[in-house]
Coordinates of C-alpha atoms and ligand atoms in Angstrom, one line a residue:
M1 CA 0.0 0.0 0.0
K2 CA 1.1 3.5 -0.8
V3 CA 0.0 5.9 2.0
V4 CA 0.4 9.5 2.9
L5 CA 0.0 11.0 6.4
L6 CA -1.4 14.6 6.0
G7 CA -2.0 17.0 8.8
P8 CA -0.9 20.3 10.4
P9 CA 2.4 20.7 12.3
G10 CA 1.9 18.9 15.6
A11 CA -1.0 16.8 14.5
G12 CA 0.8 13.6 15.5
K13 CA 2.1 12.4 12.1
G14 CA 5.4 11.4 13.4
T15 CA 3.9 9.8 16.5
Q16 CA 1.7 7.6 14.5
A17 CA 4.0 6.8 11.5
A18 CA 5.9 4.0 13.1
R19 CA 2.7 2.2 14.1
I20 CA 1.1 2.4 10.7
A21 CA 4.3 1.4 8.8
E22 CA 4.6 -1.6 11.1
Y23 CA 1.0 -2.5 10.5
L24 CA 1.4 -2.3 6.8
N25 CA 4.9 -3.7 6.8
V26 CA 6.2 -0.9 4.5
P27 CA 9.1 1.5 4.9
S28 CA 8.2 5.0 6.1
V29 CA 9.9 8.4 5.9
A30 CA 9.3 11.9 7.1
S31 CA 10.6 14.6 4.7
G32 CA 11.4 16.7 7.8
D33 CA 13.6 13.9 9.2
L34 CA 15.4 13.6 5.8
F35 CA 16.2 17.3 6.1
R36 CA 17.2 17.1 9.7
D37 CA 19.5 14.2 8.9
H38 CA 21.2 16.3 6.2
Q39 CA 21.7 19.1 8.8
K40 CA 23.2 16.7 11.2
R41 CA 25.7 15.6 8.5
D42 CA 26.2 19.2 7.5
T43 CA 25.6 18.6 3.8
E44 CA 24.9 21.4 1.3
L45 CA 21.2 20.4 1.2
G46 CA 21.2 20.4 5.0
R47 CA 22.5 24.0 5.2
L48 CA 20.0 25.1 2.5
A49 CA 17.1 23.4 4.3
R50 CA 18.0 24.9 7.7
S51 CA 17.7 28.4 6.3
Y52 CA 14.0 27.7 5.6
M53 CA 13.1 25.4 8.4
Q54 CA 14.4 27.7 11.1
R55 CA 11.9 30.3 9.9
G56 CA 9.0 27.9 9.7
V57 CA 8.6 28.1 5.9
L58 CA 8.7 25.4 3.3
V59 CA 11.9 24.3 1.6
P60 CA 11.5 24.9 -2.2
D61 CA 9.6 22.3 -4.1
E62 CA 12.4 21.3 -6.5
V63 CA 14.8 20.2 -3.8
T64 CA 12.1 18.6 -1.7
I65 CA 10.6 16.7 -4.7
S66 CA 13.9 15.2 -5.8
M67 CA 14.9 14.2 -2.3
V68 CA 11.7 12.3 -1.6
T69 CA 11.3 10.7 -5.1
E70 CA 14.9 9.5 -4.8
W71 CA 14.0 8.0 -1.4
I72 CA 11.0 6.2 -3.0
E73 CA 13.1 4.9 -5.8
T74 CA 15.9 3.6 -3.6
E75 CA 14.2 2.6 -0.4
A76 CA 10.5 1.8 -1.1
G77 CA 10.6 -1.2 -3.4
D78 CA 7.4 -2.7 -4.7
G79 CA 5.5 -3.3 -1.4
G80 CA 4.6 0.4 -0.9
F81 CA 5.5 3.1 1.5
L82 CA 4.3 5.6 4.1
L83 CA 5.1 9.3 3.6
D84 CA 4.9 11.7 6.6
G85 CA 4.9 15.4 5.7
F86 CA 5.2 15.0 2.0
P87 CA 3.5 16.2 -0.2
R88 CA 2.6 19.5 1.3
T89 CA 2.1 21.7 -1.8
L90 CA 0.0 21.1 -4.8
G91 CA 3.2 21.1 -6.9
Q92 CA 4.6 18.3 -4.7
A93 CA 1.3 16.3 -5.0
E94 CA 1.3 16.6 -8.7
A95 CA 4.9 15.5 -8.9
L96 CA 4.2 12.5 -6.7
D97 CA 1.3 11.5 -8.9
G98 CA 3.6 11.8 -11.9
A99 CA 6.3 9.7 -10.3
L100 CA 3.7 7.0 -9.4
S101 CA 1.8 7.1 -12.7
N102 CA 2.9 3.6 -13.8
A103 CA 2.2 2.1 -10.4
D104 CA -1.5 2.8 -9.8
G105 CA -0.8 5.9 -7.7
L106 CA -1.5 6.5 -4.0
D107 CA -4.0 4.2 -2.2
R108 CA -4.8 6.3 0.9
V109 CA -4.2 9.8 2.3
L110 CA -4.9 9.8 6.1
Y111 CA -5.7 13.3 7.3
I112 CA -5.2 13.9 11.0
R113 CA -7.4 16.8 12.1
V114 CA -6.4 18.9 15.2
A115 CA -7.6 22.4 16.2
N116 CA -5.1 25.2 16.3
D117 CA -4.9 25.9 20.0
E118 CA -4.1 22.2 20.7
L119 CA -1.4 22.2 18.0
V120 CA 0.3 25.1 19.7
R121 CA 0.2 23.2 23.0
R122 CA 1.6 20.1 21.5
L123 CA 4.5 21.8 19.6
T124 CA 5.6 23.9 22.6
G125 CA 5.9 20.9 24.9
R126 CA 7.6 18.6 22.5
L127 CA 10.8 16.7 23.1
V128 CA 12.6 14.7 20.4
C129 CA 15.3 12.0 20.8
R130 CA 18.5 13.0 19.1
E131 CA 19.4 9.3 18.5
C132 CA 16.2 7.6 17.3
G133 CA 13.8 10.5 16.6
V134 CA 11.0 9.3 18.8
T135 CA 8.8 12.1 20.1
F136 CA 7.6 12.8 23.7
H137 CA 5.6 15.6 25.2
R138 CA 6.3 17.3 28.6
V139 CA 2.6 16.9 29.6
S140 CA 0.7 14.5 27.4
N141 CA 3.4 11.9 26.7
P142 CA 6.2 12.4 29.2
P143 CA 9.6 10.7 28.8
P144 CA 11.0 8.5 31.5
A145 CA 11.8 10.2 34.8
D146 CA 15.6 10.5 34.1
G147 CA 14.8 12.7 31.1
A148 CA 16.4 10.4 28.5
C149 CA 14.7 8.5 25.7
G150 CA 12.9 5.4 26.8
D151 CA 12.7 4.0 23.2
C152 CA 16.4 3.6 22.3
D153 CA 19.4 3.4 24.5
G154 CA 18.7 6.5 26.5
G155 CA 19.3 9.1 23.7
E156 CA 19.4 12.8 24.6
L157 CA 16.1 14.7 24.3
Y158 CA 16.0 18.1 22.7
E159 CA 13.6 20.8 21.6
R160 CA 13.4 21.4 17.9
E161 CA 14.6 24.8 16.7
D162 CA 11.3 25.4 14.8
D163 CA 9.2 24.8 17.9
R164 CA 10.0 28.3 19.2
P165 CA 6.7 30.3 19.3
E166 CA 7.6 32.6 16.4
A167 CA 8.4 29.7 14.1
V168 CA 5.3 27.7 15.3
G169 CA 3.0 30.6 14.3
K170 CA 4.6 30.8 10.8
R171 CA 4.4 27.0 10.3
L172 CA 0.7 27.1 11.0
E173 CA 0.2 30.0 8.6
V174 CA 2.1 28.2 5.9
Y175 CA 0.2 25.0 6.5
F176 CA -3.2 26.8 5.9
S177 CA -2.0 28.6 2.8
E178 CA 0.1 25.9 1.1
T179 CA -0.9 22.5 2.5
A180 CA -4.6 22.6 3.5
P181 CA -5.6 22.7 -0.2
L182 CA -4.4 19.2 -0.5
I183 CA -7.3 18.0 1.6
D184 CA -9.7 18.8 -1.2
Y185 CA -7.3 17.6 -3.9
Y186 CA -7.2 14.1 -2.3
R187 CA -10.9 14.2 -1.3
E188 CA -11.8 14.7 -5.0
A189 CA -9.5 11.8 -5.9
G190 CA -11.6 9.7 -3.5
I191 CA -8.6 8.5 -1.4
L192 CA -8.8 10.9 1.6
R193 CA -9.8 9.5 5.0
E194 CA -10.2 11.9 7.9
V195 CA -9.4 11.1 11.6
D196 CA -10.0 13.1 14.7
G197 CA -6.5 13.7 16.0
E198 CA -7.7 15.0 19.4
Q199 CA -8.1 11.6 21.1
S200 CA -5.5 9.6 23.0
I201 CA -2.4 8.5 21.0
E202 CA -3.7 5.0 21.2
D203 CA -7.2 5.8 19.9
V204 CA -5.9 7.9 17.0
G205 CA -3.6 5.0 16.0
Q206 CA -6.5 2.6 16.1
E207 CA -8.8 4.8 14.0
L208 CA -6.0 5.4 11.4
V209 CA -5.5 1.7 11.0
E210 CA -9.3 1.2 10.6
K211 CA -9.4 3.9 7.9
L212 CA -6.7 2.2 5.9
G213 CA -9.3 -0.3 4.7
G214 CA -13.0 0.1 4.1
A215 CA -15.0 2.6 2.2
S216 CA -15.4 5.4 4.7
Ligands
AP5_301 P1 8.2 18.4 9.8 O1 9.3 17.8 10.5 O2 7.4 17.5 8.8 O3 7.3 19.1 10.8 P2 5.7 19.4 10.7 O4 4.9 19.0 9.6 O5 5.6 20.8 11.1 O6 5.1 18.4 11.7 P3 5.7 18.0 13.1 O7 6.8 17.0 12.9 O8 6.0 19.3 13.8 O9 4.4 17.4 13.8 P4 3.9 15.9 13.7 O10 2.6 15.9 13.1 O11 4.9 14.9 13.3 O12 3.6 15.7 15.3 P5 4.3 14.8 16.4 O13 4.0 13.4 16.2 O14 5.7 15.2 16.6 O15 8.8 19.6 8.9 C1 9.6 20.5 9.5 C2 10.1 21.5 8.4 O16 10.8 20.9 7.4 C3 9.0 22.3 7.7 O17 8.5 23.4 8.4 C4 9.6 22.6 6.4 O18 10.5 23.7 6.6 C5 10.5 21.4 6.1 N1 9.8 20.4 5.3 C6 9.4 19.2 5.7 N2 8.7 18.5 4.7 C7 8.6 19.4 3.7 C8 8.0 19.4 2.4 N3 7.3 18.3 2.0 N4 8.1 20.5 1.7 C9 8.8 21.6 2.0 N5 9.4 21.7 3.3 C10 9.3 20.6 4.1 O19 3.5 15.3 17.7 C11 3.6 16.6 18.2 C12 3.6 16.6 19.8 O20 2.3 16.2 20.2 C13 4.5 15.6 20.4 O21 5.0 16.1 21.6 C14 3.6 14.3 20.7 O22 4.1 13.6 21.8 C15 2.3 15.0 21.0 N6 1.1 14.2 20.6 C16 1.0 13.4 19.5 N7 -0.2 12.8 19.4 C17 -0.9 13.2 20.5 C18 -2.2 12.9 21.0 N8 -3.0 12.1 20.4 N9 -2.5 13.5 22.2 C19 -1.6 14.3 22.9 N10 -0.4 14.6 22.5 C20 0.0 14.1 21.3
MG302 MG1 6.9 15.0 12.5
ZN303 ZN1 15.6 7.4 21.4

C-alpha cells in the first residue's frame, strides 16, 4: 500500500507513522527527518534546508521533490511506503502523482485533524530524541523520569529549533495557505480519510489503522 499522512504541524504524524508502517509492513519516511538528517551531517542540502526550516517556511519544491522521489526509488521497493509530511504543496502532490503514474498511484491519504490551540500546546511541549527521533511531550506523553529517551538506549532529548513560538505561528500560517488545499485535492481523488486527532495517541492510531481499509 502507498499511503500519505497529512496534517498540520503537531497533529501527530510522526507519533503515528511507526505504528502504521509496522502494521502495513512498509518503509516510512518523514521529509522533515530527511532534512534534519542532512543538517546533522552538515551537507549542502542540510544547510539550505535549515535556512528555511528555522523560519518555519517550506523548503522549495524542486529540492524537496527530488529528495523524496529519490527515497521512493531507492528505499521503497514494490511493497509500498508511508510518507509523513510529503507532499505539502499542490506542486509536490502533482509531482508525486507523476512519479507513481505507472504504479497505480496512491492508495490512501490519512488526514489527521487537530484544532489550532491544541497544535500550539503540542509543539511547545515537544521533546525529540537525538538518536532515534522518537517524540515525547512534557505533559501529554512524558519521557522516563531520568529525562532520557525510553525507546532507544537513553538518547538525549532536545527541543526542535522550529518549535519556538515565532516559528510555530509561521508554520501554522504556511500550513493553511500551502498544504490545506491538498485536503480537497485528495478528497476529490476519492482516497482521503479523515481522523479526529484529538483523542488519545492509542485511539488515534486505532482509527488510522481502521481507515486504511474500508470505504469510509
Ligand atoms: P516536519 O518535521 O514535517 O514538521 P511538521 O509537519 O511541522 O510536523 P511536526 O513534525 O512538527 O508534527 P507531527 O505531526 O509529526 O507531530 P508529532 O507526532 O511530533 O517539517 C519541518 C520543516 O521541514 C517544515 O517546516 C519545512 O520547513 C520542512 N519540510 C518538511 N517537509 C517538507 C515538504 N514536504 N516540503 C517543504 N518543506 C518541508 O506530535 C507533536 C507533539 O504532540 C509531540 O510532543 C507528541 O508527543 C504529542 N502528541 C502526538 N499525538 C498526541 C495525542 N493524540 N494527544 C496528545 N499529544 C499528542
Ligand atoms: Mg513530525
Ligand atoms: Zn531514542
